Tab-separated table of C-alpha atoms in Angstrom:
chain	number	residue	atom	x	y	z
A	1	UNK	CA	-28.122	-36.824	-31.175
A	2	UNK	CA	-30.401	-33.695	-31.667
A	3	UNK	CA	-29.019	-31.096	-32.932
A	4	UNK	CA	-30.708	-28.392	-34.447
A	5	UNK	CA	-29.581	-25.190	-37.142
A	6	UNK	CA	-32.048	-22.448	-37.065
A	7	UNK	CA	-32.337	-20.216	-39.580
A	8	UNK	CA	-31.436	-16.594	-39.066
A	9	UNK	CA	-34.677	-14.758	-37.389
A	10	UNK	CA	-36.584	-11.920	-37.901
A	11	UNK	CA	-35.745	-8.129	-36.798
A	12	UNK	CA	-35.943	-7.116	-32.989
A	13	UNK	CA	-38.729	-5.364	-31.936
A	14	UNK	CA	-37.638	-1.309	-31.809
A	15	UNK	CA	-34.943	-1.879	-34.578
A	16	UNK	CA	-35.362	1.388	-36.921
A	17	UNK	CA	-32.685	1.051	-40.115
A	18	UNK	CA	-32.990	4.351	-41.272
A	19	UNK	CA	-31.150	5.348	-37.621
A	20	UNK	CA	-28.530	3.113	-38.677
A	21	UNK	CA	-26.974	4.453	-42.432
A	22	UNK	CA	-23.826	5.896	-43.177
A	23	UNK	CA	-22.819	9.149	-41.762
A	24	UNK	CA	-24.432	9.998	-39.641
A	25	UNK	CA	-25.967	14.396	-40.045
A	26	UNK	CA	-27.367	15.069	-36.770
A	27	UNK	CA	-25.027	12.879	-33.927
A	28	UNK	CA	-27.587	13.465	-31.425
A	29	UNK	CA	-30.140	11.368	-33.167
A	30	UNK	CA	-27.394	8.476	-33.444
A	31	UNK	CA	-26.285	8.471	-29.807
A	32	UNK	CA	-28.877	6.418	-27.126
A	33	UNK	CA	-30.578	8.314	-24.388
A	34	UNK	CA	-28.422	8.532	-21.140
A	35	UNK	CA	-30.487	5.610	-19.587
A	36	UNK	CA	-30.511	3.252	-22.571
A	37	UNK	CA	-26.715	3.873	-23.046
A	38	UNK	CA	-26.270	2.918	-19.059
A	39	UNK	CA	-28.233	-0.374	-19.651
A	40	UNK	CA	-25.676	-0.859	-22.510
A	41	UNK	CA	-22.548	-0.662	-20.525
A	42	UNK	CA	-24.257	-2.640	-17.761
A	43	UNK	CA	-24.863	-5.415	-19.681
A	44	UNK	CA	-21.279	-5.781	-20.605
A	45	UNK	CA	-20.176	-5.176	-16.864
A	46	UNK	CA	-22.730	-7.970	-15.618
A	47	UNK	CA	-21.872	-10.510	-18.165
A	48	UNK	CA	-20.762	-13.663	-16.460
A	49	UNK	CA	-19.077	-16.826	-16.910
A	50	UNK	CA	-21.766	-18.637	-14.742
A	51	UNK	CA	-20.539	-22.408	-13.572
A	52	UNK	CA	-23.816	-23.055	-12.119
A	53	UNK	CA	-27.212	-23.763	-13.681
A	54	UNK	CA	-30.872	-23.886	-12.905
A	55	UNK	CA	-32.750	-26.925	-14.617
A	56	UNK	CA	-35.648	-25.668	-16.767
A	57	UNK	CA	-35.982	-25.672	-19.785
A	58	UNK	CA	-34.785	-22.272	-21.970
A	59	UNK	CA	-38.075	-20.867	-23.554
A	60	UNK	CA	-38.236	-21.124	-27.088
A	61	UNK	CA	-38.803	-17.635	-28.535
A	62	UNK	CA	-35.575	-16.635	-25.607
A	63	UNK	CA	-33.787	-19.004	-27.087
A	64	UNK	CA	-34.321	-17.375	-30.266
A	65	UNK	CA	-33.747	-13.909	-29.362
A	66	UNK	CA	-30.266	-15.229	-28.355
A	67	UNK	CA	-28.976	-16.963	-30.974
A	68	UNK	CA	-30.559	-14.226	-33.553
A	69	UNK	CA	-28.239	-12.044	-31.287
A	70	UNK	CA	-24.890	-14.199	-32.272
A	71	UNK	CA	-26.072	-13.814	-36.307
A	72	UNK	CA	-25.859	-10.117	-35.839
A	73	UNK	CA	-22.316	-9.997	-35.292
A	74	UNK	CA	-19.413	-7.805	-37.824
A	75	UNK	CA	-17.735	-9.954	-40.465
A	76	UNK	CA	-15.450	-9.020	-42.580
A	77	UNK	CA	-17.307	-9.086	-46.549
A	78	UNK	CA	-20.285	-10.264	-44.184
A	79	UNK	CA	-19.095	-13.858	-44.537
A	80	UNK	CA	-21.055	-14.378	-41.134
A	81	UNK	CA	-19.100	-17.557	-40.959
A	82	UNK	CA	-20.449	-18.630	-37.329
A	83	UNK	CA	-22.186	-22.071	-37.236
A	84	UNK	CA	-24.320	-22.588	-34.278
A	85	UNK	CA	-25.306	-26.049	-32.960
A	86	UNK	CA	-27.956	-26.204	-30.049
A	87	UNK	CA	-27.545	-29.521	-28.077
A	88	UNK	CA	-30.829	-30.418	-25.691
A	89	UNK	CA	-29.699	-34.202	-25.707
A	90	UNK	CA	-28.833	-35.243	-22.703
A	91	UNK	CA	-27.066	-38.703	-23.603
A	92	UNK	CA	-24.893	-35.941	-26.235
A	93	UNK	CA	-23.976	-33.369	-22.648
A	94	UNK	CA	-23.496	-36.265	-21.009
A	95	UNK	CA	-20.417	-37.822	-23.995
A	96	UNK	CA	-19.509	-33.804	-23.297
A	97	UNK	CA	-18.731	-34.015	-19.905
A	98	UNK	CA	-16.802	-36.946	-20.553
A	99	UNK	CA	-14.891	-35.260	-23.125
A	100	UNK	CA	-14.069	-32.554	-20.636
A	101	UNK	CA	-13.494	-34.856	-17.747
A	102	UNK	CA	-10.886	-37.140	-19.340
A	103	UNK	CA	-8.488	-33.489	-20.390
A	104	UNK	CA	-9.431	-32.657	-16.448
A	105	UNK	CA	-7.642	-36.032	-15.648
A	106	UNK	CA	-4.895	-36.007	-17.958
A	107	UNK	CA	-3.741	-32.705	-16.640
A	108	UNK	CA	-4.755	-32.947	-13.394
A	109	UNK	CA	-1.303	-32.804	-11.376
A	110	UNK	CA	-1.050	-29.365	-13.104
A	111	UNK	CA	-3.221	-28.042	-10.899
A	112	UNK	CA	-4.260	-27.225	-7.155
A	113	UNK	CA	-7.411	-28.014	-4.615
A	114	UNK	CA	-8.456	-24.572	-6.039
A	115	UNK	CA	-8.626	-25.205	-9.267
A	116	UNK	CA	-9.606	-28.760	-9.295
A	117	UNK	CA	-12.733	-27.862	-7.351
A	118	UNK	CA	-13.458	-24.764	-10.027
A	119	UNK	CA	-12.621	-27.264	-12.760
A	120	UNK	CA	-15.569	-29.763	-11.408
A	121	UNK	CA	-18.352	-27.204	-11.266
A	122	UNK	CA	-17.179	-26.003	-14.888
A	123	UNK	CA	-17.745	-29.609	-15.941
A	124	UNK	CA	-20.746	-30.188	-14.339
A	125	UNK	CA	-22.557	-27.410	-15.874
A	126	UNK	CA	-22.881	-28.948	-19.140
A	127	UNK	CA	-25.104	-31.490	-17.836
A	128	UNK	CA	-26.722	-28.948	-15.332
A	129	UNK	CA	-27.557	-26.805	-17.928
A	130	UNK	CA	-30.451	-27.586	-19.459
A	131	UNK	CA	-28.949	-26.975	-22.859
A	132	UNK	CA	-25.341	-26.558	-24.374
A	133	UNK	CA	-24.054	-24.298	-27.822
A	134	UNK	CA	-21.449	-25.499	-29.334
A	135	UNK	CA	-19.972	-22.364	-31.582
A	136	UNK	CA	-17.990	-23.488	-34.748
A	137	UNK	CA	-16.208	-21.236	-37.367
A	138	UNK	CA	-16.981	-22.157	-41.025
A	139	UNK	CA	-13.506	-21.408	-43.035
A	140	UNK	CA	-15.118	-21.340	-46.160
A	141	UNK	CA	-13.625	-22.497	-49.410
A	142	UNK	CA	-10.039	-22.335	-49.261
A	143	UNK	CA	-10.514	-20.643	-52.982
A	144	UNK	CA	-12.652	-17.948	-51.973
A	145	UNK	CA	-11.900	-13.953	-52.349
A	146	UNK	CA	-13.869	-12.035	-49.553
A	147	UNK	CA	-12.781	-8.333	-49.826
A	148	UNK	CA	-10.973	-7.602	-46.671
A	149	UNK	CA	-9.461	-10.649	-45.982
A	150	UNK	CA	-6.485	-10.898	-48.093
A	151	UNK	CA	-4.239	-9.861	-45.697
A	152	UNK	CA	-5.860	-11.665	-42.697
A	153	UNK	CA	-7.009	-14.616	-42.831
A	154	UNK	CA	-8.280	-14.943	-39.008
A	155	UNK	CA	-10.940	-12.112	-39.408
A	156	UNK	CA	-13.583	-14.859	-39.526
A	157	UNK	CA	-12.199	-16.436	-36.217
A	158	UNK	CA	-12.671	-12.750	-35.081
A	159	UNK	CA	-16.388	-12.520	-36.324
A	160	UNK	CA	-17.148	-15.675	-34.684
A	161	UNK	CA	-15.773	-14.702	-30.998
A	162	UNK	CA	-17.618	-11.252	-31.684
A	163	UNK	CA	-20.849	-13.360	-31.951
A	164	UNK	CA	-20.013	-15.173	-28.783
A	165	UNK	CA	-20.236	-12.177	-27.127
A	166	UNK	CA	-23.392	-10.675	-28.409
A	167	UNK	CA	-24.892	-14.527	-27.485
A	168	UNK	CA	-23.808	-13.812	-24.349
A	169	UNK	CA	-24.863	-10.210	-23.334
A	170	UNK	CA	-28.030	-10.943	-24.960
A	171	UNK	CA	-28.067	-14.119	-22.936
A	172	UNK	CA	-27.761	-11.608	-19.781
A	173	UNK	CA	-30.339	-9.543	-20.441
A	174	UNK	CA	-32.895	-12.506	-20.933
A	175	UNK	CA	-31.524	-13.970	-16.999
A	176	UNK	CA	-29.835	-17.085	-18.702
A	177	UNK	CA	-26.469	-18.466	-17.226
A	178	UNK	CA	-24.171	-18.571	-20.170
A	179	UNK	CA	-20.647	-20.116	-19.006
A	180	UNK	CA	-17.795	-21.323	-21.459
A	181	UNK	CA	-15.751	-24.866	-21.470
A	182	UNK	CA	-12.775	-24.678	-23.233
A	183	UNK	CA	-11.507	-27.935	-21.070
A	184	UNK	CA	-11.884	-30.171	-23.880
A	185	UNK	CA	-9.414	-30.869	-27.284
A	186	UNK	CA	-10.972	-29.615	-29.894
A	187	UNK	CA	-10.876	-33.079	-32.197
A	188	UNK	CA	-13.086	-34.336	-30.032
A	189	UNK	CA	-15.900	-31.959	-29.866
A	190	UNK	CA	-15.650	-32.185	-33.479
A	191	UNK	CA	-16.245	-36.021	-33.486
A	192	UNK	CA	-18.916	-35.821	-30.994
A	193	UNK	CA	-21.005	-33.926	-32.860
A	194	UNK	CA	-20.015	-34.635	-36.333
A	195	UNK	CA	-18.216	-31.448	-37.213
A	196	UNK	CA	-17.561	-31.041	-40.971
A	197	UNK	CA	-13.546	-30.329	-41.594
A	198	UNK	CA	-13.959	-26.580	-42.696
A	199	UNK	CA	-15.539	-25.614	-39.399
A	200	UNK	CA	-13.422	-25.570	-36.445
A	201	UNK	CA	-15.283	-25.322	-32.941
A	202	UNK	CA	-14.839	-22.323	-31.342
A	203	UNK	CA	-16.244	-23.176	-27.654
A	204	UNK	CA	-18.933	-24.700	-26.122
A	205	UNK	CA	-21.221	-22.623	-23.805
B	1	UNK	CA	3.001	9.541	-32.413
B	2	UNK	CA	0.904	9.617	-29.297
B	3	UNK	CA	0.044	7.026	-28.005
B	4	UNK	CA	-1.759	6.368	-24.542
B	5	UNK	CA	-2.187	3.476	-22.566
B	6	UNK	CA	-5.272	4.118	-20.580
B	7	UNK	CA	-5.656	1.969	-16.823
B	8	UNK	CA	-8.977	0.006	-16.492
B	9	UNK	CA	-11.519	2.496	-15.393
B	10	UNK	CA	-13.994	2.410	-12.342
B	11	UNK	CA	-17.531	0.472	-12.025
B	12	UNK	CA	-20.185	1.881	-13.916
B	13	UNK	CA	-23.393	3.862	-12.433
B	14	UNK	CA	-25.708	0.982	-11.784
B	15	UNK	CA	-23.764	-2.010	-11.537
B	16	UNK	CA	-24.708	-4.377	-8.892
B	17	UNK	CA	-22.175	-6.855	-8.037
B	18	UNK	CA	-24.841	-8.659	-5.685
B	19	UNK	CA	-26.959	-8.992	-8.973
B	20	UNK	CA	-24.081	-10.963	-10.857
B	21	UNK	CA	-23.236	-13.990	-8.229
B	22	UNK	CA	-23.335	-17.516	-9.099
B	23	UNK	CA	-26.184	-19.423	-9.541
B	24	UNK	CA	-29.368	-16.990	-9.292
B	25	UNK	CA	-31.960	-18.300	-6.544
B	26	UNK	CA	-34.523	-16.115	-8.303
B	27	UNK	CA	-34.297	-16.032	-11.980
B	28	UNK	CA	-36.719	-13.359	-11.985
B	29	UNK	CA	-34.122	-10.960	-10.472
B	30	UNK	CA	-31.554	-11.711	-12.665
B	31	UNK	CA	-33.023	-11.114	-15.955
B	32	UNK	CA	-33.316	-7.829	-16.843
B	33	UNK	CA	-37.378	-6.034	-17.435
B	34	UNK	CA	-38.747	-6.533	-20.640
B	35	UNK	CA	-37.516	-2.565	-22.349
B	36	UNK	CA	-33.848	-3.163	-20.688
B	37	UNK	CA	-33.624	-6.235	-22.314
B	38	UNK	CA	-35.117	-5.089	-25.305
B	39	UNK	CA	-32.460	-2.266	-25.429
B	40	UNK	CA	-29.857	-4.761	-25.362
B	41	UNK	CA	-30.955	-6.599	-28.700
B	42	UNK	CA	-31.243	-3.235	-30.678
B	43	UNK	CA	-27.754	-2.211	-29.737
B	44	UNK	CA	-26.861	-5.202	-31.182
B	45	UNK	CA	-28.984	-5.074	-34.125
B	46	UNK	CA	-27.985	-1.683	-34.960
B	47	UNK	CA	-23.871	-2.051	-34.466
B	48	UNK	CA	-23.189	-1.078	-37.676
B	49	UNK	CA	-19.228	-0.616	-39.698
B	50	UNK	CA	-19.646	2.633	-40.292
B	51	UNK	CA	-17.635	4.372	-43.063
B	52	UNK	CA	-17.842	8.136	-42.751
B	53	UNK	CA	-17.122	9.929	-39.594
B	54	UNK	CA	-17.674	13.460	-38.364
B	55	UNK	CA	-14.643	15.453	-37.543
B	56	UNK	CA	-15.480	16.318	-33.824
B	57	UNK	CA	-13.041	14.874	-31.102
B	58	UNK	CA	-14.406	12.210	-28.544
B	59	UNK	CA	-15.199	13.549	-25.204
B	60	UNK	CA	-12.589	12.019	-22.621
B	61	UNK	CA	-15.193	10.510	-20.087
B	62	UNK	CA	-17.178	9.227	-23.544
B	63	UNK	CA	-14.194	7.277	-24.364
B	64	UNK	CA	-13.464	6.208	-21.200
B	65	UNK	CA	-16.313	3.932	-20.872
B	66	UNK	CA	-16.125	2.731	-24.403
B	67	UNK	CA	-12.752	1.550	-23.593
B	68	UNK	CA	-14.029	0.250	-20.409
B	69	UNK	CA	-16.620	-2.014	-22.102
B	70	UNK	CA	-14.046	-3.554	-23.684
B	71	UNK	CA	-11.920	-4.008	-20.646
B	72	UNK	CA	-14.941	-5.917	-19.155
B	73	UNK	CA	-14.886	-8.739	-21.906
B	74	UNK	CA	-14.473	-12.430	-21.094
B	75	UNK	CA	-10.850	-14.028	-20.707
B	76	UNK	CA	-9.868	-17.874	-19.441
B	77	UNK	CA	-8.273	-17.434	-16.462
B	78	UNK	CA	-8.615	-13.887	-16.488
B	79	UNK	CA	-5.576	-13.340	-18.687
B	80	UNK	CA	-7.490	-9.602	-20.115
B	81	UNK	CA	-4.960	-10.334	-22.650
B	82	UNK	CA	-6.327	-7.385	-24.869
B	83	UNK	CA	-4.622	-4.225	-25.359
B	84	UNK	CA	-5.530	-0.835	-26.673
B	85	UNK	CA	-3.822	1.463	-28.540
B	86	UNK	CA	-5.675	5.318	-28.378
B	87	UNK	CA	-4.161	7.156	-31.621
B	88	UNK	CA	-5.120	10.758	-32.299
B	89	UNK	CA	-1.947	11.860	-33.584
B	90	UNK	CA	-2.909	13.125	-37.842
B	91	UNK	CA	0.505	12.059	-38.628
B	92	UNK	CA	0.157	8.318	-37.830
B	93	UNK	CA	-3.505	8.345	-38.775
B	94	UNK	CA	-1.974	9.181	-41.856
B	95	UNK	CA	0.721	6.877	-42.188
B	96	UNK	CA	-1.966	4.171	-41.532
B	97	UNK	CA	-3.787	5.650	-44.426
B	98	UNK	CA	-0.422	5.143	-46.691
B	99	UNK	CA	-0.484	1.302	-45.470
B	100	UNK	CA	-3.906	0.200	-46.267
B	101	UNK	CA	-3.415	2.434	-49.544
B	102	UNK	CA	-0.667	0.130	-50.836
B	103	UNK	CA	-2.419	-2.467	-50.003
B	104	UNK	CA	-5.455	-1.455	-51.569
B	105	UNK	CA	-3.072	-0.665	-54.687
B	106	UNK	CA	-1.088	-3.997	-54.088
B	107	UNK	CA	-4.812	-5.873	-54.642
B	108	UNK	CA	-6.369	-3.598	-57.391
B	109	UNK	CA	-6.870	-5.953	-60.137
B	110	UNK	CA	-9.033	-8.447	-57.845
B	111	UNK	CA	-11.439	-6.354	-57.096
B	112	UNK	CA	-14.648	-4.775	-58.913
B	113	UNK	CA	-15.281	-0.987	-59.302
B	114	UNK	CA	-18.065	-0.729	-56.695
B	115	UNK	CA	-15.307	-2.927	-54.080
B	116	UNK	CA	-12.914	-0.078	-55.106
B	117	UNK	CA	-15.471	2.659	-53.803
B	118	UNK	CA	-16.058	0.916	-50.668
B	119	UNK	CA	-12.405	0.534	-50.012
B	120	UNK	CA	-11.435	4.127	-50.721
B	121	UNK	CA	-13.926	5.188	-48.421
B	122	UNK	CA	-12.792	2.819	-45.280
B	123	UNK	CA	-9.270	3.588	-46.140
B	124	UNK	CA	-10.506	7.252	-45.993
B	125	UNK	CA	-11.897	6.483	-42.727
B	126	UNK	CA	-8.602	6.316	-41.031
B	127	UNK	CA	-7.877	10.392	-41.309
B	128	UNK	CA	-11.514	11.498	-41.372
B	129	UNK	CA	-12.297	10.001	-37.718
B	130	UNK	CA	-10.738	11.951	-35.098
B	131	UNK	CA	-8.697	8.617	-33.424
B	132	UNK	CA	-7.791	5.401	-34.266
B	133	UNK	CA	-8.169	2.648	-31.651
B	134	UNK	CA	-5.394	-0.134	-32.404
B	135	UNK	CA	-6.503	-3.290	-30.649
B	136	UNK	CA	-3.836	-5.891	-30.151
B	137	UNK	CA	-3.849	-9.413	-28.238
B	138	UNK	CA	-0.866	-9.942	-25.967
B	139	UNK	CA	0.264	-13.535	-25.928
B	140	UNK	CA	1.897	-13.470	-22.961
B	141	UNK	CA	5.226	-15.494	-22.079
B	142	UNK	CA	5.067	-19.061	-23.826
B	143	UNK	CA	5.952	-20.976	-20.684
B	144	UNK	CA	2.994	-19.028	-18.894
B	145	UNK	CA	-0.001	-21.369	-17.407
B	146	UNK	CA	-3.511	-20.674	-17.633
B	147	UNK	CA	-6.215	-22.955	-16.375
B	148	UNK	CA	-8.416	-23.673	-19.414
B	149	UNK	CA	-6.080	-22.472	-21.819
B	150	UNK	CA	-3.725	-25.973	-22.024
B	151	UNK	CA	-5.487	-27.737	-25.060
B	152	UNK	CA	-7.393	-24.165	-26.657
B	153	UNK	CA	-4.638	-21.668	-27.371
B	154	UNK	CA	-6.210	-18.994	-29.190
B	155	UNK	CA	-8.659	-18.319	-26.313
B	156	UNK	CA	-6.564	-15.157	-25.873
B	157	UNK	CA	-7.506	-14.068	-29.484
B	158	UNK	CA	-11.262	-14.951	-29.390
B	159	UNK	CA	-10.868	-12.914	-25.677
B	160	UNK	CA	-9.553	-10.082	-27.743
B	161	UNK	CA	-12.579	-10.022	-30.139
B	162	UNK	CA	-14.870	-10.260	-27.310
B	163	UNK	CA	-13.287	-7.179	-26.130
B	164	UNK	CA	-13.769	-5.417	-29.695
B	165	UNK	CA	-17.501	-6.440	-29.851
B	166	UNK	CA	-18.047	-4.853	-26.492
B	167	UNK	CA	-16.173	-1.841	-27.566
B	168	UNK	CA	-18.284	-1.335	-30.803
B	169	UNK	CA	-21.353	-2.152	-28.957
B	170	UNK	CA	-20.856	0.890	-26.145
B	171	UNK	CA	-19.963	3.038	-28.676
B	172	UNK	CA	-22.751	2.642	-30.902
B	173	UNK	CA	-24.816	3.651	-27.396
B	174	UNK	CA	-22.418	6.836	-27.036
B	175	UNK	CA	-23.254	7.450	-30.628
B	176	UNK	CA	-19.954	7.120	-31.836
B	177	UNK	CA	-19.089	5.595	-35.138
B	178	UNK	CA	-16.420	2.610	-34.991
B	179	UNK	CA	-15.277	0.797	-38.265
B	180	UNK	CA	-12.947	-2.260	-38.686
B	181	UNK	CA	-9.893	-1.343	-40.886
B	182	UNK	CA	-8.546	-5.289	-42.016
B	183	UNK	CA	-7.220	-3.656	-45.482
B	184	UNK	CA	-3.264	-3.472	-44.031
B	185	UNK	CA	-0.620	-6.118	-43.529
B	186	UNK	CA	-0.190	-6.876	-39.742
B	187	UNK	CA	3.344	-6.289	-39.819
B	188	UNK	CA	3.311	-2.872	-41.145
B	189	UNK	CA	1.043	-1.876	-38.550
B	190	UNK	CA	3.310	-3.553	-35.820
B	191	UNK	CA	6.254	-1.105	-36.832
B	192	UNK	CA	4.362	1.841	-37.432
B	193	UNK	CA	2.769	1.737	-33.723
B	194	UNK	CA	6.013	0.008	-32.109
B	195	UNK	CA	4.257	-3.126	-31.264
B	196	UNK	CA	5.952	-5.642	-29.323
B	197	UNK	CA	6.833	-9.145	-30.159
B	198	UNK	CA	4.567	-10.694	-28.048
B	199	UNK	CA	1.687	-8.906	-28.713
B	200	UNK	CA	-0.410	-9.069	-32.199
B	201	UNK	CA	-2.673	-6.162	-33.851
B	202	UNK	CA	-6.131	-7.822	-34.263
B	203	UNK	CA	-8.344	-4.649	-35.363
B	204	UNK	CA	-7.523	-1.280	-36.698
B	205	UNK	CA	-10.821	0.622	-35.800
């Protein structure tokens, strides 16, 4: 099985921190240009769950600009408690797809022509895809204080879907498919690839 | 208190649906050129929880498309379970204050002086910004199916936070401050904003 963990990369080309403090004193300076703030809201109106996939390989430094994208999300106490695993294997897609095959036939009176046929592509994509993410949520200690949380326990389930969907609009804007299985059960994802118990997988893209 | 529910708003200037189809024939169209893209990453690198807010209102058609990003976030099945709550009205802005106050009093002798600053300030937050946005994940009825939800059934909250990231992300390009309130106990904020059963508050922003 390879899997890899990449440590959290470098700062984005055109990142300036001193626009990004507190309060801000002159608003203008804070808000985008009208044509950089239209490429924002684009982005999140073209994002797609894409069920079809072209077969080369994702550049590396792409790749990279991605999943930096995903460590960049809010957390509560900055906890940043998503885990991302990167899955190239194909004999490890390949176990996937049977993971997500076997729930398609175990429920598969449930649904229609329709949805059987959409069901299919979904599940083919994670061999067509030249490379999966699985996206886990690391509880943490069960003693640990992180200011914030007391009253909610779930933020960091929040955080992690929130870094999801940077992945994803980043993932856009770089012309990568990005598509999410959530036909599977859980425990078994988490056996596959050898989830420790205080993460809980989130979804596979 | 007023509250408005707002519908989902029309297609941004420069979407193009042809752009956003299945599986892309030309990759080269569908990523975006090299300073798009690269406007993408720095809105996400410079999303920040901000803390101090000027007292101007929002422009209508600015919040419009803020809340339209976040009506454009991913959902299995299409469920859009997310739902947003607009508040302007002082008074409940400052009866949210009062909640996240007791709890902030409720907690006070587990947390350090330099926490206490940093709370008083969010909690301070709530009055100084000129709205609240109360986002809240409807659950839908439990006999309800949704392809892709059967063995997954928080997708509806992780579809929720998807919905906040987008939200934060647009408004950070409108140059609008958004900060995540999690210092209240979910059921106060269900009564004082007459939230249905079905539905849960996620964020207080």
């Amino acid at each position: 099985m390879s899997q890899q963990r990449f440590p959290r990369p470098a700062t984005p080309a055109g990142f300036d921190p001193s626009r990004a403090s507190s309060r801000a004193a002159d608003p203008a300076g804070w808000r985008y240009p009208a044509d950089q703030r239209d490429v924002v809201h684009r982005v999140i109106a073209e994002r797609r769950d894409v069920r079809r996939f072209r077969p080369e390989d994702v550049p590396e430094d792409t790749l990279q600009r991605v999943l930096a994208a995903a460590h960049r999300a809010p957390s509560v106490g900055l906890m940043q408690p998503w885990r991302l695993i990167v899955i190239r294997d194909a004999a490890t897609r390949a176990a996937m797809r049977r993971l997500a095959q076997r729930e398609r036939l175990r429920q598969a009176q449930r649904f229609d022509e329709r949805a059987r046929e959409f069901l299919d592509k979904k599940i083919e994509g994670i061999v067509e895809a030249p490379l999966g993410i699985c996206v886990c949520c690391d509880h943490g200690h069960a003693g640990e204080e992180v200011l914030g949380r007391g009253t909610i326990p779930d933020t960091d389930i929040y955080s992690t879907a929130c870094a999801i969907e940077n992945l994803w609009l980043a993932a856009r804007a770089e012309g990568l498919g990005v598509g999410w299985v959530s036909f599977y059960r859980p425990p078994d994802l988490r056996a596959l690839l050898s989830i420790p118990d205080r993460a809980e997988p989130i979804a596979y893209l």
